[in-house]
Short mmCIF file of C-alpha atoms in Angstrom, two decimals:
data_model
loop_
_atom_site.label_atom_id
_atom_site.label_comp_id
_atom_site.label_asym_id
_atom_site.label_seq_id
_atom_site.Cartn_x
_atom_site.Cartn_y
_atom_site.Cartn_z
CA MET A 1 -51.81 27.24 -40.81
CA ASN A 2 -48.87 28.52 -42.72
CA PHE A 3 -46.05 25.16 -42.10
CA LEU A 4 -42.91 26.73 -43.89
CA ASN A 5 -43.28 29.84 -41.73
CA PRO A 6 -43.84 27.69 -37.96
CA ASN A 7 -42.68 31.51 -36.56
CA HIS A 8 -44.69 34.07 -38.57
CA ASN A 9 -41.28 36.16 -39.48
CA ARG A 10 -39.95 36.35 -35.66
CA LYS A 11 -36.78 36.50 -35.78
CA ALA A 12 -34.11 35.09 -32.97
CA LEU A 13 -30.16 35.39 -32.11
CA VAL A 14 -28.11 32.71 -30.93
CA ILE A 15 -25.32 32.93 -28.80
CA PHE A 16 -22.88 30.99 -31.16
CA SER A 17 -19.30 30.04 -30.13
CA GLY A 18 -18.58 27.45 -33.02
CA GLY A 19 -19.25 24.36 -30.77
CA GLN A 20 -21.02 21.69 -31.40
CA ASP A 21 -23.77 22.66 -28.97
CA SER A 22 -24.39 26.24 -30.24
CA THR A 23 -23.98 25.04 -33.92
CA THR A 24 -26.84 22.65 -32.79
CA CYS A 25 -28.91 24.75 -32.15
CA LEU A 26 -28.04 27.61 -34.84
CA LEU A 27 -28.90 25.58 -37.74
CA GLN A 28 -31.69 24.41 -35.14
CA ALA A 29 -32.55 28.12 -36.10
CA ILE A 30 -32.25 28.54 -39.33
CA ALA A 31 -34.58 25.35 -39.58
CA ASP A 32 -37.57 26.72 -37.58
CA TYR A 33 -37.04 30.74 -38.45
CA GLY A 34 -35.64 31.15 -41.47
CA VAL A 35 -32.27 31.72 -42.12
CA GLU A 36 -33.03 35.66 -43.40
CA ASN A 37 -34.41 35.39 -39.87
CA VAL A 38 -31.75 34.34 -37.51
CA GLU A 39 -28.54 36.94 -35.67
CA THR A 40 -25.38 35.68 -33.88
CA VAL A 41 -23.62 36.49 -31.19
CA THR A 42 -19.99 35.52 -30.42
CA PHE A 43 -18.11 36.54 -27.60
CA ALA A 44 -14.19 36.12 -26.77
CA TYR A 45 -14.00 36.45 -23.61
CA GLY A 46 -10.11 35.68 -23.64
CA GLN A 47 -10.58 31.97 -23.65
CA ARG A 48 -7.77 29.81 -25.25
CA HIS A 49 -9.33 27.52 -27.16
CA ALA A 50 -9.35 30.97 -29.51
CA ILE A 51 -9.98 28.62 -32.70
CA GLU A 52 -13.44 28.91 -31.78
CA LEU A 53 -13.36 31.99 -33.15
CA GLU A 54 -12.66 31.29 -36.07
CA LYS A 55 -14.72 28.03 -36.42
CA ALA A 56 -17.49 30.46 -35.39
CA LYS A 57 -16.57 33.03 -38.21
CA TRP A 58 -16.46 30.67 -41.03
CA ILE A 59 -19.70 28.55 -39.93
CA ALA A 60 -21.65 31.78 -40.30
CA GLN A 61 -20.14 32.94 -43.15
CA ASP A 62 -20.76 29.64 -44.72
CA LEU A 63 -24.55 29.58 -43.43
CA GLY A 64 -25.19 32.89 -43.92
CA VAL A 65 -26.37 34.88 -40.66
CA LYS A 66 -25.02 37.52 -39.91
CA GLN A 67 -22.45 37.71 -36.51
CA THR A 68 -21.89 40.50 -34.08
CA PHE A 69 -18.55 40.02 -32.54
CA ILE A 70 -18.50 41.14 -28.82
CA ASP A 71 -15.26 41.98 -26.75
CA THR A 72 -15.87 40.68 -23.03
CA SER A 73 -12.06 39.76 -22.65
CA LEU A 74 -12.31 41.99 -19.25
CA MET A 75 -13.10 38.85 -17.90
CA LYS A 76 -9.47 37.97 -17.56
CA ALA A 77 -8.29 41.11 -15.20
CA ILE A 78 -11.18 39.82 -12.31
CA THR A 79 -11.54 36.60 -12.68
CA HIS A 80 -8.96 33.37 -13.14
CA ASN A 81 -9.82 29.97 -14.15
CA ALA A 82 -8.14 27.16 -16.54
CA LEU A 83 -10.67 28.43 -19.91
CA MET A 84 -8.60 32.32 -19.88
CA SER A 85 -5.37 30.58 -18.83
CA GLU A 86 -2.49 27.79 -19.16
CA GLN A 87 -3.52 26.59 -16.03
CA GLU A 88 -3.18 22.34 -16.23
CA ILE A 89 -7.69 21.48 -15.86
CA LYS A 90 -8.80 19.94 -13.13
CA THR A 91 -11.11 19.93 -10.48
CA GLY A 92 -11.21 22.34 -7.74
CA ASP A 93 -11.63 21.70 -3.54
CA ASN A 94 -14.87 22.57 -4.57
CA GLY A 95 -16.44 19.72 -7.19
CA LEU A 96 -16.31 22.24 -10.05
CA PRO A 97 -13.51 22.11 -12.74
CA ASN A 98 -11.09 24.60 -13.03
CA THR A 99 -12.23 25.19 -16.35
CA PHE A 100 -16.14 27.16 -14.98
CA VAL A 101 -15.76 31.11 -15.64
CA ASP A 102 -17.71 32.20 -13.47
CA GLY A 103 -20.30 35.18 -14.74
CA ARG A 104 -19.92 33.99 -17.76
CA ASN A 105 -23.11 32.43 -18.89
CA ALA A 106 -24.81 35.83 -16.56
CA LEU A 107 -23.01 38.10 -18.95
CA PHE A 108 -23.17 36.60 -22.48
CA LEU A 109 -26.97 36.55 -21.82
CA LEU A 110 -27.26 40.24 -20.94
CA TYR A 111 -25.12 41.01 -23.69
CA ALA A 112 -26.83 39.87 -25.92
CA ALA A 113 -30.31 40.81 -24.80
CA ILE A 114 -29.12 44.05 -24.97
CA TYR A 115 -28.41 43.53 -28.40
CA ALA A 116 -31.22 41.58 -29.27
CA LYS A 117 -33.69 44.54 -27.63
CA GLY A 118 -31.64 47.20 -30.02
CA GLN A 119 -32.41 44.59 -33.45
CA GLY A 120 -36.25 44.40 -31.59
CA ILE A 121 -35.73 40.42 -31.33
CA SER A 122 -37.04 38.70 -28.30
CA ASP A 123 -35.88 34.89 -28.92
CA ILE A 124 -32.51 34.13 -27.38
CA ILE A 125 -31.15 31.23 -28.69
CA THR A 126 -28.66 28.82 -26.23
CA GLY A 127 -27.19 25.55 -26.20
CA VAL A 128 -27.19 25.00 -22.27
CA CYS A 129 -27.81 22.14 -21.13
CA GLU A 130 -27.93 20.20 -17.17
CA THR A 131 -27.95 16.47 -18.95
CA ASP A 132 -24.16 15.84 -20.04
CA PHE A 133 -22.72 19.24 -18.84
CA SER A 134 -19.40 19.40 -16.42
CA GLY A 135 -21.20 21.01 -13.35
CA TYR A 136 -21.58 23.64 -13.92
CA PRO A 137 -24.14 25.96 -12.07
CA ASP A 138 -24.49 28.49 -15.16
CA CYS A 139 -25.65 25.74 -17.33
CA ARG A 140 -28.92 24.95 -14.95
CA ASP A 141 -32.65 25.27 -15.62
CA VAL A 142 -32.96 26.98 -12.51
CA PHE A 143 -30.84 29.93 -13.74
CA ILE A 144 -31.93 30.19 -17.43
CA LYS A 145 -34.87 30.15 -16.14
CA SER A 146 -34.35 33.43 -13.87
CA MET A 147 -32.00 34.91 -15.77
CA ASN A 148 -34.84 35.48 -18.28
CA VAL A 149 -37.07 37.13 -15.76
CA THR A 150 -33.93 39.34 -14.78
CA LEU A 151 -33.79 40.52 -17.96
CA ASN A 152 -37.62 40.78 -18.98
CA LEU A 153 -37.43 43.43 -15.29
CA ALA A 154 -34.21 44.55 -16.61
CA MET A 155 -35.27 46.25 -19.46
CA ALA A 156 -39.48 45.73 -19.64
CA TYR A 157 -39.27 43.41 -22.81
CA ASP A 158 -40.41 40.62 -23.51
CA PHE A 159 -37.28 38.48 -23.70
CA ARG A 160 -38.11 34.74 -24.64
CA ILE A 161 -34.67 32.55 -23.87
CA ILE A 162 -35.08 29.18 -25.38
CA THR A 163 -32.73 26.56 -24.61
CA PRO A 164 -32.79 23.63 -26.99
CA LEU A 165 -30.57 21.01 -25.42
CA MET A 166 -31.07 21.34 -21.74
CA TYR A 167 -31.97 18.12 -20.85
CA LEU A 168 -30.66 15.89 -24.02
CA THR A 169 -27.29 14.36 -23.69
CA LYS A 170 -24.62 14.83 -25.85
CA ALA A 171 -25.79 11.19 -27.60
CA GLN A 172 -29.58 13.55 -27.93
CA THR A 173 -27.27 16.67 -29.03
CA TRP A 174 -25.70 13.95 -32.09
CA GLN A 175 -28.85 12.59 -32.45
CA MET A 176 -30.24 16.51 -33.11
CA ALA A 177 -27.50 16.85 -35.42
CA ASP A 178 -27.98 13.84 -37.63
CA GLU A 179 -31.99 14.72 -37.73
CA LEU A 180 -31.43 18.03 -39.50
CA GLY A 181 -29.40 16.08 -41.98
CA GLN A 182 -26.14 17.93 -40.37
CA LEU A 183 -24.33 15.45 -38.43
CA ASP A 184 -20.98 15.37 -40.41
CA TYR A 185 -21.42 18.90 -40.37
CA VAL A 186 -21.71 19.23 -36.94
CA ARG A 187 -19.02 16.98 -36.00
CA HIS A 188 -16.05 18.39 -39.55
CA HIS A 189 -16.59 22.26 -38.86
CA THR A 190 -17.03 22.15 -34.99
CA HIS A 191 -14.79 23.01 -32.35
CA THR A 192 -14.82 22.08 -28.75
CA CYS A 193 -11.44 21.34 -27.61
CA TYR A 194 -10.77 23.10 -24.34
CA MET A 195 -6.81 23.00 -25.36
CA GLY A 196 -7.02 24.38 -29.22
CA VAL A 197 -6.36 21.87 -30.72
CA GLU A 198 -7.55 21.57 -34.23
CA GLY A 199 -9.36 18.42 -34.96
CA GLY A 200 -9.58 17.74 -30.77
CA CYS A 201 -6.95 16.71 -28.92
CA GLY A 202 -9.28 12.99 -27.14
CA GLU A 203 -8.48 13.90 -24.06
CA CYS A 204 -10.00 16.85 -21.88
CA PRO A 205 -12.92 16.55 -20.87
CA SER A 206 -15.08 18.96 -23.53
CA CYS A 207 -13.29 16.27 -26.21
CA LYS A 208 -13.96 13.31 -23.66
CA LEU A 209 -17.15 14.43 -23.16
CA ARG A 210 -17.78 15.10 -27.24
CA GLU A 211 -16.85 11.36 -28.32
CA LYS A 212 -18.21 9.70 -25.80
CA GLY A 213 -21.97 10.71 -27.48
CA LEU A 214 -21.02 10.45 -31.34
CA ALA A 215 -19.62 7.14 -30.14
CA GLU A 216 -23.39 5.80 -27.97
CA TYR A 217 -25.53 7.78 -31.22
CA LEU A 218 -23.68 5.87 -33.70
CA ALA A 219 -23.90 3.16 -31.36
CA SER A 220 -27.53 3.77 -31.30
CA LYS A 221 -28.42 3.46 -35.21
CA LYS A 222 -27.00 -0.40 -35.84
#
């Protein structure tokens, strides 16, 4: 039994945005697979909080993992939402926040899988979560499982989509970072603000969820 190499040089591809969740997943992947066996893929889809891309580039370089950027900004021509424009962030008549990007995670997983197969990688890690989330349908476990089956059938390849945060609250995600010895790293180097404000605006849904989770976790440690 080789505890120092539990995945036996199996390789992983992390869908990486530079935000809290994907960075925590990346740090966990490095711990599980070894930095030499981890790659990242980052998508530029026309997001207005493009500071994430800068953070993602810096973190990938700092942690020493290969990063591949994929331009999916064509999405701006076929869908409209508050993450890809300057419109006010609010909840729509359908109950979904207008920050929801139709098809985003399906497209990300498809492109990540195409890239992963070309690199001989079968493990794809994504930080989606259906516990503390905004009601996005493409963050649900049922969607991820169905997409896993679809990709395997589409490419005749044994993909394994891994979602380490699926059933964690934001407080538990902070706990995960802390147990990896990386709480301060995630706290100070990641970006999740929808408004693209350095350090967070403190008012958008993403900032509120992040800070609420951090406060809950820090309070639980006292």
